[in-house]
Tab-separated table of N, CA and C in Angstrom:
chain	number	residue	atom	x	y	z
K	1	UNK	N	90.423	83.903	111.835
K	1	UNK	CA	90.640	82.559	112.333
K	1	UNK	C	92.128	82.371	112.643
K	2	UNK	N	92.411	81.948	113.832
K	2	UNK	CA	93.780	81.662	114.240
K	2	UNK	C	94.190	80.276	113.737
K	3	UNK	N	95.475	80.105	113.384
K	3	UNK	CA	95.908	78.772	112.949
K	3	UNK	C	95.831	77.776	114.097
K	4	UNK	N	95.502	76.541	113.765
K	4	UNK	CA	95.468	75.503	114.800
K	4	UNK	C	96.856	74.863	114.910
K	5	UNK	N	96.991	73.939	115.844
K	5	UNK	CA	98.270	73.289	116.120
K	5	UNK	C	98.840	72.609	114.878
K	6	UNK	N	97.993	71.921	114.122
K	6	UNK	CA	98.464	71.219	112.923
K	6	UNK	C	98.981	72.209	111.886
K	7	UNK	N	98.316	73.330	111.739
K	7	UNK	CA	98.762	74.335	110.771
K	7	UNK	C	100.082	74.971	111.205
K	8	UNK	N	100.217	75.224	112.501
K	8	UNK	CA	101.480	75.752	113.015
K	8	UNK	C	102.612	74.752	112.821
K	9	UNK	N	102.309	73.476	112.980
K	9	UNK	CA	103.331	72.448	112.754
K	9	UNK	C	103.793	72.429	111.302
K	10	UNK	N	102.867	72.618	110.371
K	10	UNK	CA	103.231	72.666	108.949
K	10	UNK	C	104.153	73.866	108.693
K	11	UNK	N	103.800	75.008	109.262
K	11	UNK	CA	104.643	76.194	109.106
K	11	UNK	C	106.028	75.945	109.701
K	12	UNK	N	106.066	75.346	110.886
K	12	UNK	CA	107.343	75.054	111.543
K	12	UNK	C	108.192	74.098	110.711
K	13	UNK	N	107.560	73.082	110.147
K	13	UNK	CA	108.303	72.132	109.310
K	13	UNK	C	108.874	72.813	108.073
K	14	UNK	N	108.106	73.697	107.479
K	14	UNK	CA	108.589	74.411	106.292
K	14	UNK	C	109.721	75.366	106.647
K	15	UNK	N	109.608	76.068	107.767
K	15	UNK	CA	110.697	76.931	108.219
K	15	UNK	C	111.971	76.123	108.460
K	16	UNK	N	111.834	74.970	109.086
K	16	UNK	CA	113.001	74.118	109.344
K	16	UNK	C	113.595	73.599	108.035
K	17	UNK	N	112.743	73.239	107.082
K	17	UNK	CA	113.238	72.767	105.783
K	17	UNK	C	113.964	73.888	105.047
K	18	UNK	N	113.418	75.087	105.093
K	18	UNK	CA	114.090	76.230	104.470
K	18	UNK	C	115.428	76.508	105.137
K	19	UNK	N	115.475	76.395	106.454
K	19	UNK	CA	116.742	76.585	107.169
K	19	UNK	C	117.773	75.563	106.709
K	20	UNK	N	117.354	74.330	106.557
K	20	UNK	CA	118.277	73.285	106.092
K	20	UNK	C	118.757	73.584	104.674
K	21	UNK	N	117.853	74.046	103.814
K	21	UNK	CA	118.241	74.408	102.448
K	21	UNK	C	119.259	75.540	102.445
K	22	UNK	N	119.018	76.540	103.265
K	22	UNK	CA	119.936	77.680	103.345
K	22	UNK	C	121.296	77.230	103.872
K	23	UNK	N	121.290	76.371	104.891
K	23	UNK	CA	122.548	75.879	105.436
K	23	UNK	C	123.320	75.063	104.401
K	24	UNK	N	122.616	74.266	103.607
K	24	UNK	CA	123.261	73.490	102.545
K	24	UNK	C	123.866	74.414	101.499
K	25	UNK	N	123.114	75.419	101.107
K	25	UNK	CA	123.613	76.394	100.141
K	25	UNK	C	124.851	77.102	100.690
K	26	UNK	N	124.785	77.528	101.929
K	26	UNK	CA	125.929	78.188	102.556
K	26	UNK	C	127.153	77.297	102.592
K	27	UNK	N	126.962	76.024	102.924
K	27	UNK	CA	128.087	75.084	102.963
K	27	UNK	C	128.703	74.901	101.584
K	28	UNK	N	127.854	74.834	100.564
K	28	UNK	CA	128.362	74.705	99.198
K	28	UNK	C	129.176	75.932	98.805
K	29	UNK	N	128.679	77.100	99.135
K	29	UNK	CA	129.410	78.321	98.810
K	29	UNK	C	130.715	78.426	99.602
K	30	UNK	N	130.687	77.971	100.851
K	30	UNK	CA	131.890	78.017	101.684
K	30	UNK	C	132.961	77.029	101.231
K	31	UNK	N	132.589	76.088	100.399
K	31	UNK	CA	133.573	75.123	99.889
K	31	UNK	C	134.505	75.766	98.859
K	32	UNK	N	134.153	76.930	98.376
K	32	UNK	CA	134.969	77.641	97.392
K	32	UNK	C	135.715	78.776	98.099
K	33	UNK	N	137.030	78.627	98.286
K	33	UNK	CA	137.796	79.656	98.999
K	33	UNK	C	137.679	81.055	98.388
K	34	UNK	N	137.549	81.133	97.071
K	34	UNK	CA	137.421	82.439	96.422
K	34	UNK	C	136.105	83.109	96.826
K	35	UNK	N	135.037	82.317	96.909
K	35	UNK	CA	133.734	82.861	97.317
K	35	UNK	C	133.810	83.318	98.768
K	36	UNK	N	134.420	82.519	99.620
K	36	UNK	CA	134.546	82.869	101.041
K	36	UNK	C	135.353	84.155	101.186
K	37	UNK	N	136.440	84.247	100.459
K	37	UNK	CA	137.301	85.423	100.532
K	37	UNK	C	136.559	86.686	100.113
K	38	UNK	N	135.747	86.563	99.093
K	38	UNK	CA	135.060	87.729	98.535
K	38	UNK	C	133.744	88.060	99.246
K	39	UNK	N	133.098	87.040	99.834
K	39	UNK	CA	131.740	87.240	100.363
K	39	UNK	C	131.562	86.724	101.794
K	40	UNK	N	132.591	86.805	102.611
K	40	UNK	CA	132.509	86.247	103.970
K	40	UNK	C	131.354	86.841	104.777
K	41	UNK	N	131.182	88.143	104.712
K	41	UNK	CA	130.117	88.787	105.487
K	41	UNK	C	128.744	88.326	105.008
K	42	UNK	N	128.568	88.217	103.711
K	42	UNK	CA	127.285	87.754	103.168
K	42	UNK	C	127.017	86.306	103.549
K	43	UNK	N	128.061	85.488	103.556
K	43	UNK	CA	127.887	84.086	103.945
K	43	UNK	C	127.496	83.972	105.416
K	44	UNK	N	128.045	84.846	106.248
K	44	UNK	CA	127.637	84.856	107.657
K	44	UNK	C	126.176	85.259	107.787
K	45	UNK	N	125.735	86.190	106.965
K	45	UNK	CA	124.332	86.611	106.987
K	45	UNK	C	123.419	85.467	106.555
K	46	UNK	N	123.839	84.710	105.551
K	46	UNK	CA	123.065	83.541	105.102
K	46	UNK	C	122.940	82.532	106.238
K	47	UNK	N	124.034	82.311	106.949
K	47	UNK	CA	124.016	81.376	108.080
K	47	UNK	C	123.060	81.862	109.169
K	48	UNK	N	123.084	83.144	109.454
K	48	UNK	CA	122.202	83.688	110.494
K	48	UNK	C	120.735	83.564	110.099
K	49	UNK	N	120.431	83.746	108.821
K	49	UNK	CA	119.049	83.573	108.356
K	49	UNK	C	118.575	82.156	108.657
K	50	UNK	N	119.402	81.169	108.361
K	50	UNK	CA	119.048	79.782	108.646
K	50	UNK	C	118.841	79.541	110.133
K	51	UNK	N	119.720	80.110	110.948
K	51	UNK	CA	119.590	79.942	112.396
K	51	UNK	C	118.304	80.571	112.921
K	52	UNK	N	117.981	81.751	112.410
K	52	UNK	CA	116.756	82.417	112.853
K	52	UNK	C	115.519	81.620	112.444
K	53	UNK	N	115.522	81.093	111.225
K	53	UNK	CA	114.386	80.285	110.782
K	53	UNK	C	114.230	79.048	111.658
K	54	UNK	N	115.355	78.400	111.960
K	54	UNK	CA	115.303	77.202	112.795
K	54	UNK	C	114.773	77.541	114.191
K	55	UNK	N	115.203	78.661	114.756
K	55	UNK	CA	114.743	79.076	116.088
K	55	UNK	C	113.237	79.343	116.084
K	56	UNK	N	112.761	80.027	115.042
K	56	UNK	CA	111.320	80.295	114.951
K	56	UNK	C	110.526	78.999	114.785
K	57	UNK	N	111.065	78.065	114.011
K	57	UNK	CA	110.393	76.773	113.844
K	57	UNK	C	110.284	76.048	115.184
K	58	UNK	N	111.356	76.085	115.974
K	58	UNK	CA	111.326	75.426	117.285
K	58	UNK	C	110.296	76.065	118.206
K	59	UNK	N	110.167	77.380	118.123
K	59	UNK	CA	109.170	78.054	118.953
K	59	UNK	C	107.758	77.672	118.539
K	60	UNK	N	107.524	77.559	117.250
K	60	UNK	CA	106.198	77.157	116.781
K	60	UNK	C	105.844	75.738	117.212
K	61	UNK	N	106.837	74.868	117.276
K	61	UNK	CA	106.590	73.471	117.644
K	61	UNK	C	106.514	73.263	119.149
K	62	UNK	N	106.996	74.212	119.917
K	62	UNK	CA	107.095	74.036	121.371
K	62	UNK	C	105.717	73.934	122.022
K	63	UNK	N	105.645	73.085	123.027
K	63	UNK	CA	104.413	73.001	123.811
K	63	UNK	C	104.248	74.243	124.676
K	64	UNK	N	105.372	74.759	125.181
K	64	UNK	CA	105.354	75.966	126.009
K	64	UNK	C	106.240	77.011	125.345
K	65	UNK	N	105.607	78.014	124.775
K	65	UNK	CA	106.337	79.037	124.034
K	65	UNK	C	107.391	79.720	124.901
K	66	UNK	N	107.027	80.080	126.140
K	66	UNK	CA	107.971	80.788	127.007
K	66	UNK	C	109.231	79.973	127.257
K	67	UNK	N	109.094	78.651	127.392
K	67	UNK	CA	110.264	77.790	127.576
K	67	UNK	C	111.137	77.793	126.320
K	68	UNK	N	110.500	77.748	125.159
K	68	UNK	CA	111.255	77.758	123.898
K	68	UNK	C	111.967	79.093	123.712
K	69	UNK	N	111.294	80.166	124.054
K	69	UNK	CA	111.918	81.482	123.947
K	69	UNK	C	113.094	81.590	124.909
K	70	UNK	N	112.933	81.073	126.112
K	70	UNK	CA	114.018	81.096	127.093
K	70	UNK	C	115.214	80.262	126.667
K	71	UNK	N	114.961	79.210	125.901
K	71	UNK	CA	116.045	78.344	125.437
K	71	UNK	C	116.720	78.880	124.182
K	72	UNK	N	116.121	79.865	123.563
K	72	UNK	CA	116.667	80.415	122.311
K	72	UNK	C	117.932	81.202	122.623
K	73	UNK	N	118.999	80.890	121.890
K	73	UNK	CA	120.266	81.574	122.123
K	73	UNK	C	120.564	82.636	121.058
K	74	UNK	N	119.569	82.992	120.270
K	74	UNK	CA	119.747	84.035	119.263
K	74	UNK	C	119.141	85.330	119.784
K	75	UNK	N	119.989	86.229	120.202
K	75	UNK	CA	119.540	87.492	120.779
K	75	UNK	C	118.578	88.253	119.886
K	76	UNK	N	118.805	88.197	118.583
K	76	UNK	CA	117.955	88.920	117.641
K	76	UNK	C	116.510	88.410	117.699
K	77	UNK	N	116.331	87.114	117.828
K	77	UNK	CA	114.992	86.532	117.903
K	77	UNK	C	114.369	86.842	119.261
K	78	UNK	N	115.129	86.697	120.323
K	78	UNK	CA	114.625	86.993	121.667
K	78	UNK	C	114.205	88.457	121.752
K	79	UNK	N	115.020	89.347	121.201
K	79	UNK	CA	114.717	90.780	121.222
K	79	UNK	C	113.430	91.089	120.457
K	80	UNK	N	113.184	90.381	119.378
K	80	UNK	CA	111.964	90.570	118.610
K	80	UNK	C	110.726	90.421	119.494
K	81	UNK	N	110.724	89.409	120.343
K	81	UNK	CA	109.578	89.179	121.223
K	81	UNK	C	109.595	90.100	122.436
K	82	UNK	N	110.777	90.481	122.887
K	82	UNK	CA	110.869	91.402	124.016
K	82	UNK	C	110.270	92.759	123.657
K	83	UNK	N	110.509	93.222	122.431
K	83	UNK	CA	109.956	94.510	121.985
K	83	UNK	C	108.433	94.438	121.898
K	84	UNK	N	107.902	93.290	121.534
K	84	UNK	CA	106.451	93.136	121.384
K	84	UNK	C	105.747	93.095	122.735
K	85	UNK	N	106.449	92.627	123.765
K	85	UNK	CA	105.829	92.480	125.086
K	85	UNK	C	105.945	93.752	125.920
K	86	UNK	N	106.816	94.642	125.519
K	86	UNK	CA	107.069	95.842	126.333
K	86	UNK	C	105.960	96.846	126.224
């Protein structure tokens, strides 16, 4: 059974909420200069995780998936779908 629109919306909302949580956590960690100095690369990775989750949530909510994919500015997410279509 494929998920229906309402189920996809629930997944999208949860992905967006998780992205917001990750962004909040990242901001809290970035408020400490010692943490930033020691873990800058990891903090950037945390930020990218949030961005990817938000992009996937937007695609799930989109009425036209191709338009949402075209509007996505995260190469890593776009590439994920490009590999699947090839």
